[in-house]
Amino acid sequence: MKNSDILKVENVKKEFKNNLVLKGIDAEVKPGQVIALIGPSGAGKSTFLRCLNMLGKPTSGAVYFDGQDLMKLKDKQLDSLRTKMGMVFQSFNLFNNMTVLDNVKVAPIKVKKMADAKATEIAHQLLKQVGLDNKATVYPSSLSGGQAQRVAIARALAMHPEVMLFDEPTSALDPEKVGEVLSVMQDLAQQGMTMLVVTHEMDFAKNVANQIWFMDDGQIVEKNEPEAFFNHPKTDRAKDFLSKVI
Amino acid sequence: MKGKVVKLLMVFIMTFSIFTGFMNKNTYTQVNASASDSYLSNIKKKGTIVMGTAPDYPPYEFTKNEGGQAKILGADIELAKQIAKNMGVKLKIKSMSFDSLLVALQTGKVDMVIAGLTKTPERAKSVDFTIPYYNGGQSLLVNSNDNSIKSYKDLNNQSVGVQTGSTQYNLVKQQVKNASLKGMESVNDLVLALKTNKVKAVAVESATGEAYASNTPGIKAIDAKFNTAKAQNVVAFHKGATSLVNAANKTIKAANASQEFEKKFIPEASKQMGTSAKKQKISVWQQMYNYKDYFIKGTEYTILISIIGTILGLLLGILLALMRLSKNKLFHAIAVAYIEFIRGTPLMVQIMFVYFGLGTIVNVPALTSGIIAVFINSGAYVAEIIRSGIESIDDGQSEAARSLGFSSHQTMQIVVLPQAIKNILPALGNEFVSLIKESSIVSIIGVTDLIYQLRIVQADTYQGVVPIFIVMVIYFILTFGISRLLGLLEGRLKHEE
Ligand SMILES: Nc1ncnc2c1ncn2[C@@H]1O[C@H](COP(=O)(O)OP(=O)(O)O)[C@@H](O)[C@H]1O
Ligand SMILES: [Mg+2]
């Protein structure tokens, strides 16, 4: 089982009111892979990511997670499926009504029914890991963007997910705060976490990812090794895109 | 889009037809009952006859402060007592605005109406009348120093005050050329309009005119000399209640034979009438102080209605908001239809609908009707407050919660509502404050709130402006005080963050 796909996507299409946003996507992710999803804005990257954990259900096609067909699951089963896929958003989305510590421990307690003491211990440990245990008692409104995003990562990790989905985690940050978030992500990748990262940070894609998926106009146009993708892109569209961003 | 509108309309029509279906059935049974005419026997069975009147029409009917109690007195009341006595039943008096009286009779809220009411062919279409018990003349109230007006003929092109729905209204309309009619509900307001030169004259029935003229400094009553037969004051009963009309006619015939109404009832009533501060030789404020219990009682009712209205409105509002946000299309449609309908109609109409409309199905007392209407109304507004409070929370908050495995229920409860509540609470406070003000409209169905008490004090003391001022100050203290209090609470909530 070890080398089988953790995620597998077959001919996934997504339509919003007669607007076909995903036009049939096939892809698979192996455990431990770090995949960088890049492409122009409006290509459908966020929509695709949201199809993976069923925050937005595909219009047609199939998504398999650990061999399980997610399209066939009921709402309640989907709730518990999502605990296995952590998600980090461009706008952090920390719960404004809770302290940093509560943000991290609330899901283990409410969803996994973990004891408060155990959840608190895990939360402190994760906050240490992202370098923010000293902020445990403050509310999100007093954090900088970089700090908020690191807390958001700790919050997702608290559920012990098998896969982490990142949707432009550094796009809303001041340039000098980007590094602290990327380094937390790099650590995570080194620990063997399976990751899908939508990003415009080409250095991160080059150095940390082991696969690049280039998306344009609702399709994955090119899948390639980072080295090859950045030096000899196979498709004209990727060439065109790279010439603009680099 | 179109489909949605059509669906909404369907829900509307269905709800409405259920309602009207009920009501039709009800009137139908009433018509049946009248054919066999069991009205009199029903009242004898009940042991009481309920009389409707608008007690701001001295000397026919007015309220008087007797030992802190507001008592309804007057010549009409004396007549009513005799009618009740001869039927062998007790008399119960319900007071409301003059305009509402005949509707109350038609909808069975009252059994008879005696209110200085005169017989007109239009009114005879909807209710049945007794023989006249009094033939009153018509007067004009004018300012004492105004000698330009000798009769209705001098009112051409002038503005004239009349009670809405009254005989005088029609007389002025038909006989005075180009008069601009200022219709108001109470004679007090009309007298006030006269004194402040908003109208040139007020047309009223003679006995009432004399009463006001003798108690209000600066105005006098003159004969209107309308081109009409003398107005005939009559008692009104439900259409078809012939047995009651006959019973009352017997009493009236006997009274007419001895001219009891003009020789006994009116003079006695005139003696009991409240008198102005000037006549009592006390200051206006002293006089107002004597009526403090009225203002206190009115304030209590106003607060009671607002508090219960807000609490029930909150519960209803939560329910409606949940329905509106729910995925169930039927619930959603019902909630939307309800909210839009209630917000699209005036509270006043809703109050009348609850009291008179629903009143034909089940008998609801005025206070309860008032509270029901207020909370039905407030529920719609609260629902919108809650909905917009919830929708003001960024979608990212619930997305993040869902991505961690929270169910939609948990997301609402743990993440969205605790944040929304901070927007909702201040808005709810505002709603409570505005209910205090808006609930003033319940006085039209006779709920004894501040406005109602204001009317009584005005009628009783012949003071037009001062009671209004006092009530205004009371409303302001209430709303300002409560706003401040809520502001403090809000501050504390923010502090906890
Ligand atoms: N909820 C939605 N309703 C309608 N259209 C949407 C919605 N979400 C995304 N889209 C559309 O789908 C397309 C792809 O959007 P998105 O997945 O956000 O692109 P990306 O993340 O690559 O920038 C855009 O044209 C966007 O307008
Ligand atoms: Mg995006």
Tab-separated table of C-alpha atoms in Angstrom, chain B residues 65-406:
chain	number	residue	atom	x	y	z
B	65	ASN	CA	-60.085	60.550	37.577
B	66	GLU	CA	-61.843	59.170	40.611
B	67	GLY	CA	-59.548	58.127	43.424
B	68	GLY	CA	-56.783	57.272	41.006
B	69	GLN	CA	-59.116	55.208	38.830
B	70	ALA	CA	-60.080	56.227	35.324
B	71	LYS	CA	-63.854	55.961	35.186
B	72	ILE	CA	-65.896	56.287	32.054
B	73	LEU	CA	-68.887	58.507	32.685
B	74	GLY	CA	-71.422	60.453	30.661
B	75	ALA	CA	-75.015	60.719	29.508
B	76	ASP	CA	-74.592	57.833	27.031
B	77	ILE	CA	-73.288	55.654	29.832
B	78	GLU	CA	-76.388	56.375	31.897
B	79	LEU	CA	-78.540	55.328	28.971
B	80	ALA	CA	-76.462	52.192	28.484
B	81	LYS	CA	-76.904	51.302	32.130
B	82	GLN	CA	-80.663	51.492	31.745
B	83	ILE	CA	-80.627	49.379	28.606
B	84	ALA	CA	-78.519	46.761	30.361
B	85	LYS	CA	-80.665	46.879	33.466
B	86	ASN	CA	-83.873	46.352	31.496
B	87	MET	CA	-82.285	43.376	29.748
B	88	GLY	CA	-81.329	42.049	33.146
B	89	VAL	CA	-77.589	41.933	32.400
B	90	LYS	CA	-74.457	43.714	33.551
B	91	LEU	CA	-72.859	46.476	31.533
B	92	LYS	CA	-69.246	46.269	30.445
B	93	ILE	CA	-67.594	49.211	28.695
B	94	LYS	CA	-64.824	48.923	26.127
B	95	SER	CA	-63.206	52.096	24.970
B	96	MET	CA	-61.435	52.627	21.672
B	97	SER	CA	-61.044	55.249	18.978
B	98	PHE	CA	-64.270	56.458	17.372
B	99	ASP	CA	-63.169	55.169	13.985
B	100	SER	CA	-62.782	51.628	15.308
B	101	LEU	CA	-66.195	51.395	16.947
B	102	LEU	CA	-68.351	50.148	14.093
B	103	VAL	CA	-65.688	47.677	13.002
B	104	ALA	CA	-65.585	46.387	16.560
B	105	LEU	CA	-69.340	45.946	16.422
B	106	GLN	CA	-69.235	44.113	13.104
B	107	THR	CA	-66.479	41.807	14.278
B	108	GLY	CA	-68.244	40.988	17.520
B	109	LYS	CA	-65.749	42.756	19.780
B	110	VAL	CA	-68.630	44.691	21.306
B	111	ASP	CA	-72.383	44.056	21.416
B	112	MET	CA	-73.540	47.636	21.050
B	113	VAL	CA	-72.125	51.062	20.324
B	114	ILE	CA	-73.308	54.215	22.056
B	115	ALA	CA	-70.975	57.079	21.283
B	116	GLY	CA	-72.946	60.150	20.373
B	117	LEU	CA	-73.407	58.259	17.138
B	118	THR	CA	-75.903	59.720	14.689
B	119	LYS	CA	-77.936	57.878	12.137
B	120	THR	CA	-76.765	58.058	8.525
B	121	PRO	CA	-77.816	55.954	5.539
B	122	GLU	CA	-74.200	54.794	5.010
B	123	ARG	CA	-73.851	53.540	8.544
B	124	ALA	CA	-77.268	51.889	8.344
B	125	LYS	CA	-75.865	49.645	5.616
B	126	SER	CA	-73.448	47.954	7.967
B	127	VAL	CA	-75.180	48.069	11.346
B	128	ASP	CA	-78.714	48.263	12.753
B	129	PHE	CA	-79.962	51.299	14.702
B	130	THR	CA	-82.478	51.931	17.427
B	131	ILE	CA	-84.917	54.809	17.387
B	132	PRO	CA	-83.222	58.147	18.280
B	133	TYR	CA	-82.691	58.836	21.980
B	134	TYR	CA	-81.594	62.425	21.522
B	135	ASN	CA	-81.802	65.085	18.845
B	136	GLY	CA	-78.690	67.157	19.066
B	137	GLY	CA	-77.836	70.296	17.199
B	138	GLN	CA	-74.580	71.176	15.540
B	139	SER	CA	-72.122	73.688	16.901
B	140	LEU	CA	-69.004	75.357	15.728
B	141	LEU	CA	-66.162	75.956	18.132
B	142	VAL	CA	-64.257	79.123	17.261
B	143	ASN	CA	-61.731	81.309	19.026
B	144	SER	CA	-63.458	83.752	21.388
B	145	ASN	CA	-62.045	86.809	19.680
B	146	ASP	CA	-63.088	85.632	16.232
B	147	ASN	CA	-66.322	87.389	15.313
B	148	SER	CA	-66.103	86.700	11.603
B	149	ILE	CA	-67.934	83.416	11.873
B	150	LYS	CA	-71.659	83.387	12.506
B	151	SER	CA	-72.627	80.128	10.816
B	152	TYR	CA	-71.275	77.414	8.538
B	153	LYS	CA	-71.688	79.807	5.614
B	154	ASP	CA	-68.775	81.902	6.832
B	155	LEU	CA	-66.457	78.904	6.554
B	156	ASN	CA	-66.213	78.838	2.758
B	157	ASN	CA	-62.564	78.441	1.683
B	158	GLN	CA	-61.491	78.005	5.308
B	159	SER	CA	-60.008	75.038	7.058
B	160	VAL	CA	-62.411	73.265	9.394
B	161	GLY	CA	-61.633	70.615	11.974
B	162	VAL	CA	-63.877	67.575	12.326
B	163	GLN	CA	-63.699	64.168	13.943
B	164	THR	CA	-62.916	61.546	11.325
B	165	GLY	CA	-65.895	59.368	10.528
B	166	SER	CA	-68.305	61.781	12.206
B	167	THR	CA	-71.584	63.279	10.995
B	168	GLN	CA	-70.021	66.718	11.104
B	169	TYR	CA	-67.418	65.533	8.649
B	170	ASN	CA	-70.086	64.864	6.048
B	171	LEU	CA	-72.037	68.028	6.854
B	172	VAL	CA	-68.998	70.225	6.335
B	173	LYS	CA	-68.017	68.355	3.232
B	174	GLN	CA	-71.451	68.703	1.664
B	175	GLN	CA	-72.421	72.202	2.751
B	176	VAL	CA	-69.293	74.298	3.117
B	177	LYS	CA	-67.842	75.403	-0.212
B	178	ASN	CA	-64.149	74.669	-0.724
B	179	ALA	CA	-63.585	73.889	2.902
B	180	SER	CA	-60.314	72.185	3.610
B	181	LEU	CA	-61.219	69.446	6.039
B	182	LYS	CA	-58.818	68.601	8.849
B	183	GLY	CA	-59.957	65.239	10.166
B	184	MET	CA	-58.600	64.098	13.527
B	185	GLU	CA	-59.602	61.333	15.882
B	186	SER	CA	-60.155	63.214	19.083
B	187	VAL	CA	-61.942	66.440	19.896
B	188	ASN	CA	-59.008	67.403	22.126
B	189	ASP	CA	-56.685	67.475	19.177
B	190	LEU	CA	-59.214	69.485	17.218
B	191	VAL	CA	-59.563	72.049	19.992
B	192	LEU	CA	-55.783	72.269	20.131
B	193	ALA	CA	-55.690	72.818	16.374
B	194	LEU	CA	-58.251	75.587	16.793
B	195	LYS	CA	-56.333	77.319	19.556
B	196	THR	CA	-53.136	77.213	17.532
B	197	ASN	CA	-54.978	78.562	14.475
B	198	LYS	CA	-54.463	75.418	12.424
B	199	VAL	CA	-58.190	75.478	11.746
B	200	LYS	CA	-60.662	78.327	11.719
B	201	ALA	CA	-63.447	76.353	13.394
B	202	VAL	CA	-64.275	72.909	14.721
B	203	ALA	CA	-67.629	71.355	13.911
B	204	VAL	CA	-69.018	69.280	16.771
B	205	GLU	CA	-72.289	68.169	18.234
B	206	SER	CA	-73.852	70.892	20.423
B	207	ALA	CA	-73.643	69.366	23.891
B	208	THR	CA	-69.997	68.463	23.342
B	209	GLY	CA	-69.319	71.908	21.957
B	210	GLU	CA	-70.804	73.530	25.066
B	211	ALA	CA	-68.727	71.298	27.324
B	212	TYR	CA	-65.467	72.201	25.622
B	213	ALA	CA	-66.342	75.895	25.320
B	214	SER	CA	-67.084	76.228	29.005
B	215	ASN	CA	-63.878	74.481	30.049
B	216	THR	CA	-61.383	75.754	27.517
B	217	PRO	CA	-60.328	79.349	27.927
B	218	GLY	CA	-60.309	81.331	24.689
B	219	ILE	CA	-62.878	79.395	22.688
B	220	LYS	CA	-66.631	79.667	22.313
B	221	ALA	CA	-69.412	77.579	20.797
B	222	ILE	CA	-71.868	78.983	18.266
B	223	ASP	CA	-74.785	77.416	16.420
B	224	ALA	CA	-73.515	75.984	13.152
B	225	LYS	CA	-76.921	76.406	11.478
B	226	PHE	CA	-76.267	73.553	9.098
B	227	ASN	CA	-78.992	72.968	6.602
B	228	THR	CA	-80.100	69.651	8.061
B	229	ALA	CA	-82.679	67.960	10.160
B	230	LYS	CA	-81.562	67.681	13.761
B	231	ALA	CA	-79.000	64.964	14.183
B	232	GLN	CA	-80.477	61.840	15.653
B	233	ASN	CA	-78.354	60.086	18.230
B	234	VAL	CA	-78.943	56.361	18.096
B	235	VAL	CA	-77.633	53.110	19.523
B	236	ALA	CA	-75.994	50.722	17.046
B	237	PHE	CA	-76.195	46.930	17.102
B	238	HIS	CA	-74.870	44.170	14.881
B	239	LYS	CA	-76.710	43.935	11.574
B	240	GLY	CA	-79.643	41.585	12.076
B	241	ALA	CA	-79.677	41.793	15.867
B	242	THR	CA	-83.325	42.718	15.815
B	243	SER	CA	-84.020	41.246	19.237
B	244	LEU	CA	-81.468	43.611	20.792
B	245	VAL	CA	-82.725	46.611	18.843
B	246	ASN	CA	-86.252	45.895	20.033
B	247	ALA	CA	-85.172	45.521	23.640
B	248	ALA	CA	-83.202	48.777	23.540
B	249	ASN	CA	-86.039	50.600	21.795
B	250	LYS	CA	-88.319	49.815	24.735
B	251	THR	CA	-85.902	51.484	27.134
B	252	ILE	CA	-85.386	54.457	24.821
B	253	LYS	CA	-89.119	54.953	24.310
B	254	ALA	CA	-89.655	55.121	28.051
B	255	ALA	CA	-86.740	57.553	28.478
B	256	ASN	CA	-87.906	59.734	25.606
B	257	ALA	CA	-91.396	59.960	27.118
B	258	SER	CA	-89.986	61.675	30.198
B	259	GLN	CA	-87.208	63.483	28.271
B	260	GLU	CA	-84.816	61.759	30.645
B	261	PHE	CA	-81.781	62.161	28.398
B	262	GLU	CA	-81.845	65.939	28.080
B	263	LYS	CA	-83.445	66.699	31.454
B	264	LYS	CA	-81.495	64.271	33.597
B	265	PHE	CA	-78.581	62.492	31.920
B	266	ILE	CA	-76.923	65.459	30.229
B	267	PRO	CA	-77.156	67.866	33.173
B	268	GLU	CA	-75.880	65.208	35.567
B	269	ALA	CA	-73.036	64.329	33.275
B	270	SER	CA	-72.133	67.970	32.858
B	271	LYS	CA	-71.814	68.260	36.603
B	272	GLN	CA	-69.438	65.295	36.736
B	273	MET	CA	-67.283	66.529	33.916
B	274	GLY	CA	-63.692	67.331	34.594
B	275	THR	CA	-62.938	70.973	34.894
B	276	SER	CA	-60.038	73.027	33.720
B	277	ALA	CA	-57.232	74.038	36.049
B	278	LYS	CA	-58.331	77.625	35.771
B	279	LYS	CA	-61.762	76.833	37.170
B	280	GLN	CA	-60.240	74.745	39.936
B	281	LYS	CA	-57.836	77.621	40.666
B	282	ILE	CA	-54.742	75.398	40.666
B	283	SER	CA	-51.664	75.537	38.486
B	284	VAL	CA	-51.419	73.375	35.398
B	285	TRP	CA	-48.495	71.464	36.862
B	286	GLN	CA	-50.372	70.841	40.087
B	287	GLN	CA	-53.227	69.536	37.989
B	288	MET	CA	-50.885	67.297	36.011
B	289	TYR	CA	-49.398	66.000	39.235
B	290	ASN	CA	-52.887	64.922	40.269
B	291	TYR	CA	-52.907	62.747	37.196
B	292	LYS	CA	-49.510	61.180	37.834
B	293	ASP	CA	-51.016	57.721	38.273
B	294	TYR	CA	-52.246	57.872	34.684
B	295	PHE	CA	-48.792	58.598	33.382
B	296	ILE	CA	-47.263	55.897	35.607
B	297	LYS	CA	-49.806	53.307	34.509
B	298	GLY	CA	-49.305	54.255	30.877
B	299	THR	CA	-45.537	53.970	31.254
B	300	GLU	CA	-45.913	50.534	32.806
B	301	TYR	CA	-48.033	49.314	29.933
B	302	THR	CA	-45.718	50.803	27.353
B	303	ILE	CA	-42.730	49.067	28.963
B	304	LEU	CA	-44.658	45.828	29.392
B	305	ILE	CA	-45.670	45.733	25.752
B	306	SER	CA	-42.170	46.592	24.573
B	307	ILE	CA	-40.425	44.048	26.788
B	308	ILE	CA	-42.748	41.150	26.019
B	309	GLY	CA	-42.797	42.240	22.379
B	310	THR	CA	-39.014	42.219	22.227
B	311	ILE	CA	-38.584	38.874	23.992
B	312	LEU	CA	-41.204	37.052	21.932
B	313	GLY	CA	-40.017	38.935	18.874
B	314	LEU	CA	-36.506	37.689	19.552
B	315	LEU	CA	-37.651	34.072	19.738
B	316	LEU	CA	-39.707	34.437	16.573
B	317	GLY	CA	-36.853	36.315	14.920
B	318	ILE	CA	-34.365	33.536	15.686
B	319	LEU	CA	-36.766	30.968	14.272
B	320	LEU	CA	-37.359	33.028	11.126
B	321	ALA	CA	-33.661	33.719	10.669
B	322	LEU	CA	-32.883	29.988	10.933
B	323	MET	CA	-35.638	29.223	8.466
B	324	ARG	CA	-34.371	31.876	6.110
B	325	LEU	CA	-30.809	30.573	6.275
B	326	SER	CA	-31.893	26.949	6.030
B	327	LYS	CA	-31.346	24.828	2.963
B	328	ASN	CA	-34.963	23.697	3.038
B	329	LYS	CA	-36.566	25.655	0.219
B	330	LEU	CA	-40.055	25.654	1.743
B	331	PHE	CA	-38.855	27.002	5.111
B	332	HIS	CA	-36.783	29.568	3.311
B	333	ALA	CA	-39.715	30.708	1.180
B	334	ILE	CA	-42.078	30.943	4.144
B	335	ALA	CA	-39.583	32.987	6.140
B	336	VAL	CA	-38.846	35.321	3.246
B	337	ALA	CA	-42.537	35.805	2.522
B	338	TYR	CA	-43.299	36.499	6.168
B	339	ILE	CA	-40.450	38.937	6.637
B	340	GLU	CA	-41.152	40.846	3.454
B	341	PHE	CA	-44.873	40.981	4.134
B	342	ILE	CA	-44.550	42.227	7.687
B	343	ARG	CA	-41.891	44.744	6.810
B	344	GLY	CA	-43.970	45.936	3.889
B	345	THR	CA	-47.072	46.768	5.929
B	346	PRO	CA	-47.548	49.335	8.706
B	347	LEU	CA	-47.654	48.215	12.316
B	348	MET	CA	-50.921	50.076	12.736
B	349	VAL	CA	-52.628	47.942	10.117
B	350	GLN	CA	-51.183	44.795	11.664
B	351	ILE	CA	-52.564	45.770	15.048
B	352	MET	CA	-56.006	46.350	13.611
B	353	PHE	CA	-55.771	43.090	11.685
B	354	VAL	CA	-54.883	41.085	14.778
B	355	TYR	CA	-57.550	42.713	16.912
B	356	PHE	CA	-60.400	42.860	14.437
B	357	GLY	CA	-59.384	40.278	11.842
B	358	LEU	CA	-58.146	37.413	13.991
B	359	GLY	CA	-60.726	38.555	16.500
B	360	THR	CA	-63.428	37.064	14.313
B	361	ILE	CA	-61.887	33.611	14.809
B	362	VAL	CA	-60.807	33.745	18.425
B	363	ASN	CA	-61.594	36.457	20.881
B	364	VAL	CA	-58.340	38.136	21.870
B	365	PRO	CA	-58.347	40.993	24.385
B	366	ALA	CA	-56.914	44.312	23.259
B	367	LEU	CA	-53.714	44.096	25.334
B	368	THR	CA	-52.973	40.590	24.088
B	369	SER	CA	-53.753	41.646	20.538
B	370	GLY	CA	-51.416	44.581	20.931
B	371	ILE	CA	-48.616	42.394	22.222
B	372	ILE	CA	-49.202	39.778	19.525
B	373	ALA	CA	-49.110	42.398	16.780
B	374	VAL	CA	-46.008	43.994	18.228
B	375	PHE	CA	-44.094	40.717	18.441
B	376	ILE	CA	-45.290	39.511	15.049
B	377	ASN	CA	-43.918	42.760	13.710
B	378	SER	CA	-40.733	42.812	15.712
B	379	GLY	CA	-40.004	39.155	14.810
B	380	ALA	CA	-39.577	40.123	11.174
B	381	TYR	CA	-37.180	42.923	11.993
B	382	VAL	CA	-35.236	40.824	14.501
B	383	ALA	CA	-34.908	38.058	11.901
B	384	GLU	CA	-33.269	40.518	9.565
B	385	ILE	CA	-31.009	41.807	12.323
B	386	ILE	CA	-29.872	38.259	13.050
B	387	ARG	CA	-29.468	37.374	9.405
B	388	SER	CA	-27.406	40.425	8.604
B	389	GLY	CA	-25.392	39.845	11.779
B	390	ILE	CA	-24.590	36.333	10.592
B	391	GLU	CA	-23.926	37.391	7.027
B	392	SER	CA	-21.550	40.089	8.208
B	393	ILE	CA	-19.153	37.355	9.333
B	394	ASP	CA	-16.565	36.656	6.665
B	395	ASP	CA	-17.118	33.411	4.724
B	396	GLY	CA	-13.489	32.516	5.427
B	397	GLN	CA	-14.392	31.902	9.068
B	398	SER	CA	-16.821	29.130	8.244
B	399	GLU	CA	-14.612	27.776	5.454
B	400	ALA	CA	-11.785	27.370	7.933
B	401	ALA	CA	-14.118	25.692	10.403
B	402	ARG	CA	-15.464	23.305	7.776
B	403	SER	CA	-11.937	22.475	6.609
B	404	LEU	CA	-11.114	21.329	10.162
B	405	GLY	CA	-14.049	18.919	10.150
B	406	PHE	CA	-16.690	21.012	11.948
